[in-house]
Structure formats: C-alpha cells, structure tokens
XYZ file of C-alpha atoms in Angstrom:
436
model
C 73.384 20.406 81.530
C 75.704 22.215 83.909
C 72.900 22.610 86.455
C 72.130 18.886 86.260
C 75.811 18.072 86.849
C 75.792 20.251 89.914
C 72.691 18.507 91.243
C 74.312 15.108 90.699
C 77.428 16.239 92.543
C 75.368 17.368 95.482
C 73.530 14.041 95.567
C 76.854 12.217 95.667
C 78.014 14.337 98.574
C 74.851 14.384 100.668
C 75.413 10.812 101.774
C 78.763 11.863 103.255
C 77.856 15.238 104.685
C 77.811 15.873 108.412
C 75.597 18.589 109.827
C 77.495 20.932 112.167
C 76.378 21.385 115.722
C 75.661 24.725 117.314
C 78.764 26.466 118.684
C 78.785 26.954 122.426
C 79.549 30.244 124.131
C 83.135 30.846 125.143
C 84.034 30.014 128.746
C 87.351 31.163 130.204
C 88.965 27.899 131.335
C 90.816 29.319 134.330
C 90.290 28.206 137.897
C 88.849 31.288 139.557
C 86.212 31.814 136.868
C 83.612 30.733 139.378
C 80.544 31.791 137.388
C 81.847 30.118 134.217
C 81.649 33.151 131.914
C 84.334 34.724 129.701
C 86.301 36.694 132.304
C 87.405 36.832 135.928
C 85.974 39.815 137.792
C 83.961 40.907 140.824
C 81.094 38.652 139.723
C 83.318 35.636 140.381
C 84.043 36.798 143.925
C 80.318 37.164 144.507
C 79.602 33.767 142.957
C 82.364 32.042 144.955
C 81.003 33.568 148.154
C 77.606 32.155 147.203
C 79.200 28.700 146.861
C 80.716 29.040 150.328
C 77.365 30.139 151.800
C 75.485 27.369 149.985
C 73.357 29.655 147.814
C 75.191 29.009 144.513
C 75.860 25.741 142.757
C 79.439 24.465 142.961
C 81.290 24.901 139.643
C 84.496 23.223 138.477
C 86.320 26.528 138.095
C 85.172 27.947 141.430
C 88.112 26.254 143.179
C 90.525 29.078 142.299
C 93.529 27.675 144.161
C 92.748 24.127 142.972
C 92.972 22.510 146.413
C 89.698 20.620 146.340
C 87.631 23.085 148.381
C 85.930 26.422 147.731
C 86.663 28.694 150.676
C 88.028 32.119 151.570
C 91.415 31.188 150.097
C 89.734 30.947 146.685
C 88.296 34.431 147.011
C 91.800 35.664 147.879
C 93.180 33.900 144.761
C 90.496 35.463 142.548
C 91.434 38.893 143.887
C 95.101 38.207 143.101
C 94.216 37.090 139.572
C 92.180 40.241 139.015
C 95.178 42.375 140.060
C 97.643 40.259 138.075
C 99.518 39.353 141.260
C 98.887 35.592 141.454
C 101.958 33.392 142.121
C 100.573 30.552 140.035
C 97.559 29.930 137.830
C 95.666 26.705 137.216
C 93.784 26.317 133.948
C 92.320 23.784 131.570
C 94.264 23.787 128.320
C 92.899 23.231 124.831
C 93.477 19.478 125.130
C 91.311 19.356 128.271
C 94.320 18.928 130.573
C 94.512 20.666 133.961
C 97.827 22.515 134.180
C 99.275 24.796 136.847
C 101.741 27.395 135.581
C 104.031 29.725 137.541
C 103.832 33.492 137.556
C 105.408 35.454 136.017
C 106.274 33.672 132.759
C 109.728 34.883 131.725
C 111.135 32.022 129.624
C 109.053 30.200 127.009
C 109.693 27.292 124.657
C 107.302 26.572 121.801
C 107.262 23.066 120.372
C 104.642 24.208 117.861
C 105.219 26.752 115.093
C 101.601 28.064 115.223
C 102.194 28.852 118.900
C 105.455 30.593 118.059
C 103.600 32.954 115.736
C 101.138 33.908 118.466
C 103.829 34.286 121.141
C 105.722 36.678 118.868
C 102.519 38.558 117.987
C 101.810 39.094 121.690
C 105.199 40.796 122.026
C 106.858 37.714 123.424
C 110.108 38.024 121.478
C 112.129 38.605 124.620
C 110.682 35.543 126.359
C 110.817 33.055 123.476
C 113.967 30.983 124.035
C 113.260 27.944 121.861
C 110.922 26.959 119.042
C 110.055 24.279 116.563
C 111.485 25.413 113.240
C 111.561 22.487 110.816
C 111.538 18.720 110.651
C 114.445 17.166 112.508
C 117.127 15.958 110.130
C 115.858 17.965 107.170
C 117.815 20.688 105.371
C 115.255 23.227 106.588
C 116.854 23.621 110.000
C 117.005 27.392 110.335
C 114.666 30.369 110.034
C 116.027 31.489 106.665
C 115.481 28.292 104.693
C 112.219 26.728 105.807
C 109.345 27.163 103.345
C 106.972 27.060 106.306
C 108.832 29.989 107.861
C 108.902 32.647 105.144
C 108.319 36.096 106.616
C 108.946 34.859 110.173
C 112.697 34.946 109.611
C 112.481 38.747 109.918
C 110.304 38.806 113.042
C 111.359 40.837 116.059
C 113.800 42.847 113.974
C 115.527 39.620 112.949
C 116.112 38.596 116.587
C 113.969 35.501 115.941
C 117.102 33.931 114.419
C 118.618 33.746 117.905
C 115.816 31.439 119.072
C 117.044 27.861 119.482
C 115.579 25.076 117.324
C 114.036 22.471 119.650
C 113.083 20.053 116.875
C 109.875 19.169 115.097
C 107.144 19.011 117.768
C 109.769 19.462 120.471
C 111.678 16.231 119.799
C 114.892 17.614 121.333
C 113.852 17.369 124.983
C 117.427 17.772 126.247
C 117.738 21.077 124.412
C 114.434 22.271 125.867
C 115.587 21.374 129.384
C 118.813 23.345 128.909
C 116.772 26.435 128.022
C 115.113 26.324 131.479
C 111.607 27.371 130.363
C 108.865 28.376 132.783
C 106.318 26.841 130.421
C 106.293 24.807 127.211
C 103.714 25.240 124.440
C 102.967 21.895 122.747
C 100.888 20.912 119.731
C 98.950 18.051 121.364
C 98.038 16.642 124.745
C 100.186 13.564 124.128
C 103.167 15.737 123.268
C 102.564 17.996 126.278
C 102.368 15.015 128.646
C 105.600 13.541 127.279
C 107.530 16.817 127.527
C 106.185 17.531 130.997
C 107.193 14.068 132.199
C 110.693 14.279 130.669
C 111.556 17.830 131.673
C 109.471 18.472 134.785
C 108.144 21.779 133.486
C 104.483 22.656 132.904
C 103.532 21.980 129.285
C 100.230 22.946 127.743
C 98.222 23.075 124.526
C 96.956 26.528 123.593
C 95.641 25.861 120.082
C 92.175 24.268 119.913
C 91.448 21.484 117.474
C 89.131 22.690 114.767
C 85.649 21.197 114.483
C 83.051 21.481 111.728
C 81.164 24.224 113.558
C 84.289 26.316 114.227
C 85.554 28.910 111.763
C 89.270 29.566 111.380
C 88.694 32.946 113.000
C 87.047 31.189 115.967
C 90.029 28.861 116.230
C 92.593 31.654 115.983
C 90.713 33.867 118.436
C 90.531 31.104 121.042
C 94.208 30.318 120.447
C 95.281 33.945 120.865
C 93.062 34.503 123.903
C 94.377 31.409 125.703
C 98.031 32.177 124.859
C 97.455 35.705 126.132
C 96.261 34.346 129.464
C 99.293 32.066 129.789
C 101.729 34.860 128.950
C 99.934 37.469 131.033
C 99.097 39.385 127.854
C 95.318 39.291 128.150
C 94.733 42.881 127.018
C 97.152 42.548 124.104
C 95.393 39.357 123.019
C 91.980 41.021 122.964
C 93.404 43.983 121.049
C 94.953 41.637 118.472
C 91.652 39.785 118.017
C 89.833 43.097 117.479
C 92.475 44.127 114.938
C 91.997 40.863 113.035
C 88.225 41.292 112.979
C 88.501 44.868 111.723
C 90.847 43.884 108.899
C 88.723 40.926 107.862
C 85.654 43.174 107.825
C 87.249 45.172 104.983
C 86.333 42.135 102.884
C 83.343 40.583 104.610
C 81.363 43.821 104.895
C 81.222 43.683 101.103
C 81.339 39.956 100.324
C 78.499 39.185 102.746
C 76.200 41.396 100.673
C 76.893 39.532 97.407
C 74.151 37.114 96.392
C 75.204 33.468 96.045
C 74.156 33.525 92.399
C 76.902 36.083 91.779
C 79.640 34.203 93.600
C 82.173 31.979 91.806
C 82.170 28.259 92.553
C 85.717 27.436 93.591
C 87.731 24.224 93.742
C 90.734 24.346 96.072
C 93.608 21.895 95.452
C 95.136 21.647 98.911
C 98.241 19.572 98.181
C 99.634 20.357 94.759
C 102.763 18.300 94.295
C 103.015 16.195 91.131
C 101.509 13.390 93.191
C 98.604 13.565 94.129
C 98.328 16.513 91.664
C 95.029 18.377 92.156
C 92.899 15.653 93.696
C 93.294 16.477 97.397
C 90.939 19.118 98.743
C 89.034 20.341 101.781
C 85.635 21.859 102.346
C 87.000 24.063 105.109
C 89.319 26.686 103.643
C 87.514 29.714 105.021
C 89.276 32.303 102.849
C 87.131 31.152 99.919
C 83.796 31.892 101.574
C 85.076 35.024 103.320
C 86.202 36.433 99.972
C 82.818 35.814 98.398
C 83.261 32.406 96.803
C 81.536 29.029 97.149
C 83.726 26.031 97.970
C 82.385 23.221 95.768
C 83.860 20.562 98.066
C 82.064 21.799 101.186
C 79.062 19.501 100.821
C 81.320 16.462 100.500
C 83.427 17.223 103.561
C 82.833 14.896 106.504
C 85.326 16.773 108.695
C 87.756 19.674 108.496
C 90.452 17.296 107.213
C 91.616 17.098 103.630
C 90.260 14.296 101.453
C 90.791 12.784 98.015
C 88.478 13.244 95.063
C 88.772 12.080 91.480
C 89.430 14.343 88.515
C 86.078 13.160 87.203
C 84.433 14.634 90.300
C 86.132 17.962 89.615
C 84.709 17.870 86.082
C 81.246 17.216 87.494
C 81.626 20.135 89.918
C 82.700 22.306 86.963
C 84.232 25.067 89.124
C 84.456 28.649 87.891
C 87.846 29.057 89.566
C 90.540 26.557 90.546
C 92.995 27.451 93.321
C 96.329 25.651 93.607
C 98.247 25.652 96.855
C 101.688 26.920 95.923
C 104.610 26.201 98.200
C 107.437 26.914 95.767
C 106.933 27.645 92.076
C 110.545 26.771 91.310
C 110.171 23.296 92.818
C 110.201 20.380 90.384
C 107.360 18.768 92.321
C 104.976 21.762 92.207
C 101.794 21.057 90.244
C 101.427 24.126 88.077
C 98.711 26.259 86.539
C 99.855 25.129 83.086
C 99.365 21.486 84.057
C 95.754 22.192 85.001
C 95.041 24.194 81.856
C 96.494 21.459 79.625
C 94.882 18.516 81.417
C 93.035 16.496 78.722
C 90.220 15.426 81.069
C 89.535 19.018 82.177
C 89.674 20.234 78.576
C 87.380 17.497 77.274
C 85.008 17.977 80.210
C 84.750 21.684 79.459
C 85.641 22.772 82.997
C 84.720 26.431 83.165
C 87.870 27.476 85.057
C 90.077 25.820 82.449
C 88.185 27.272 79.498
C 88.469 30.790 80.931
C 91.987 30.469 82.287
C 90.705 31.094 85.821
C 93.369 29.031 87.607
C 95.314 30.774 90.371
C 97.927 30.011 92.987
C 97.320 30.607 96.692
C 99.274 30.223 99.936
C 96.779 28.238 102.020
C 98.479 26.167 104.714
C 101.825 26.981 106.275
C 102.162 24.604 109.249
C 98.516 25.256 109.930
C 96.295 27.908 108.363
C 98.388 30.770 109.729
C 96.317 33.814 110.678
C 98.832 36.403 109.476
C 98.468 34.875 105.998
C 94.772 33.996 106.137
C 93.577 37.609 106.250
C 95.795 38.945 103.411
C 94.967 35.847 101.380
C 91.259 36.523 101.872
C 91.919 39.988 100.429
C 93.947 38.470 97.576
C 91.116 36.089 96.702
C 88.510 38.862 96.956
C 90.349 40.793 94.251
C 90.244 37.674 92.039
C 86.645 36.694 92.761
C 85.135 40.197 92.663
C 87.643 42.599 91.083
C 85.202 45.447 90.606
C 83.874 45.364 94.171
C 87.400 45.294 95.617
C 89.192 47.545 93.147
C 90.012 50.069 95.897
C 91.359 47.487 98.354
C 95.118 48.070 98.619
C 96.383 44.524 99.120
C 100.034 45.404 99.686
C 99.372 48.194 102.191
C 96.896 46.107 104.169
C 99.121 43.042 104.028
C 102.099 44.958 105.349
C 100.049 46.384 108.212
C 98.783 42.914 109.170
C 102.238 41.334 109.018
C 103.699 44.145 111.140
C 101.024 43.572 113.779
C 102.082 39.960 114.073
C 105.849 40.138 113.599
C 106.778 43.727 114.527
C 108.613 44.461 111.284
C 107.820 46.658 108.271
C 107.169 45.555 104.667
C 106.942 41.811 105.316
C 104.008 41.328 102.963
C 105.968 43.129 100.253
C 108.757 40.616 100.867
C 106.266 37.738 100.733
C 104.715 39.067 97.507
C 108.142 39.162 95.870
C 109.065 35.757 97.291
C 105.898 34.103 95.965
C 105.920 35.924 92.649
C 102.290 35.359 91.786
C 101.204 37.729 94.577
C 103.451 40.451 93.158
C 101.988 39.774 89.703
C 98.460 40.344 90.994
C 99.449 43.505 92.869
C 101.166 44.888 89.769
C 98.366 43.919 87.383
C 95.135 43.218 89.315
C 92.078 41.879 87.492
C 89.713 44.642 86.429
C 86.840 42.339 85.474
C 85.735 38.792 86.224
C 87.139 36.035 84.047
C 84.685 33.422 85.222
C-alpha cells in the first residue's frame, strides 16, 4: 500500500518536474582572463599575444583594460593583475553586469547580509563599514536582536557591532554615501544599478542566483571566489572553499556509500509559522541529501523556490522524517513538533514520521541558506538520519571550528546550540538508533 502511494505521488509530480541541464565549467569573469579559463596567468599573456598577432580568436575577456581593443596595453594589465598591482579591475558580476572597481579596496559596504558573512569570513572586518542588518523600521535593527543574525553578533571579536546599518537591501543610500565606500555589494542587479546611480560608487553582485543544476556548495563556492577577487583575497577564498569541502566530506564520504533503500524519506517544512503551518516546502534543501536522506518533494520541484503542497500530499508521500524550520521556539507563531504529532490528518493517514515520533527542528534558511550553518546542519541531520554511522562525529567540536573559520571567534556553535535549544538537546542526548 505504501509503495503504491509513493508511485502515485511520483506520477503527480512528474508532470511538473524539470530536468536539470548540465553544469558548465567555471570561467573567471575578469577582463584579462584572455583564454577564458579559471585563472589569470602566463597562459593569458600568451593567448592575448596570439589575439594581437591574429593567431587566436578574440575573446570578450581578452580586453584586459576594457578599452575596446586588445593590444600591448592589455598584456601590461594582465601582468599587473598577476602581481596584484593593478590600479583598477574590470569584471562581470554575478548579475551579468560589467563593473570596474578601484584598487585597493579599503572601505566596503554590504547591502546584502549573505555578502556580509563572506566579507567577514575573508578577514574583511577592518574594511566592512556598513551592512544590511534587518528590515528597515522593524525592531530588529541591531546585531544583537535580529533572528537572522544569531552568531554574527559576536563576529570579529564583537567589532561587528560597530558596523553601520545601511537598511534592508541598502535602502539608506544617504548613509552609504556618508561611509565613502570603494565598492558596494548588492543583492541584485537592479539594486546595484540603483545604488551606483545614486551614490556614484561601483556596486556589484557577488552572489549567483541558484539554478536547478547548481548545488548550494556550487553557489557558495562561486560567491566566495568572486568576493575574494573583489576584495583582493583570492588565496584566502580558495583556502576557505577547500576548508568547506573537507568539512562536508566528513559526512558525504560516509553518506554517499549508503544505499538509497537505507535512506530515510524526508519532508522539509520550509516556513513553519502557524500559517501556512507545514505546507510550504522545497525540493532543494541540500543538507537532506548530503546527510544521507531523500527529499520527498524533489520530484515535484519546478525550480529551487519554495512551493505549497497540501497536507493530503504529505500523507501520500508518507515521509519517514519530518523537518520543521525553527526560527524561534518561544515565538507564538512557531509551528511546533507537537502540532505535527497531534495533527488528526497525519494520525489518521498513518504518516510514518508521526507514528514513530520522527519530527525534528532544523535551522534551514537564515537570510539565504547560510554556508556557516549549512555544513553543521548537514552534520546535525546525519546524526538523526544515520545515528550509528555518525556516532563518532563530534557535532559541537566541528561546528565550533566551522563557525570560527567564518567569524573569527571561538565557541559560536556552542552559543548557537544553547540559543536554539533543540541542537543542545541532540548534542547532550544524540540518537543511538534509527527511529524511522
């Protein structure tokens, strides 16, 4: 019966499913990358010389000084870029906009909290003068009170609190102008254009939009790599990406070897306020698959966006585990584990997760799927999904090391575990056997 229900669910979803396209190789979008690969080096000088001599095809990025011609001046600019001595750099940002930025970058404003995280991670505390913190006009107007901020309030030894709030998505343009930034990080091309026009300072988008064929790790890696280029922290960016991959491999080296038949089928409730309760989900919360689970909503997802399903559909899916995004357990609007377990439709439908009490809270989004939380959360879920396989994984130690890498402060995951409560509960009393 359960197998037939699963087949029916898949049939319902197949009409909506979109097949992903093949991911393309990474190309460094900096003018001077004449051969269009992933770096600027001697090969670009050779390729640019070939363009000048007519033996190589002209490429968009071969015009290193962005003056409309490929000539000896471009070879000189490539050499300056290689030595880190360029006076300015022209690049194509993640919104496809061509932007020229000055060198060096000494004062930065971030109108996007995800960018702020990466700037801080790349040791940009001293250069970060302004940042988006919370929605303009809300009570969450400082680093200590915003639920989307959490552990960031302690970043840079607490010096993050001296960073000026420039408004949600950089709405306070006058404040940004007063901070005299060399460059502004924006969340969208439209926002970047508006800020650039108002303030007269180069504004760019460093965070790529996620597509169906892009993992969160792909997105974060591209984001970090591009921000590193802008800040002149290329080497630090590559080292951070390698660190992330090594930490994630502590889970995936094991979870990738688990047969699908031994993985739990998981339903993720992405927006768990009283309304719309548990009916909003996504097929693209990577922590589930990375931890060795199967996201039951994946086959119904037509994009990486969240979408609504009915409770009846959840019954048909019959997940082994239900995850609830938890922003604040003490909030009156938080949809709770007890509400799921006592739901008459789930009880009558015999939902496996409800029958076995396999309903858990998770962090999920925090103004984007923040990378410093994604990796520890993958570890957290791995200990729920496969407690025996991950019994030796020290969640608190690993979490603290990851948080320190991003925010340069000790014991931030311990703080987060205590702040969330349910994380501390799992650390103190981890599952020893599957309950699904």
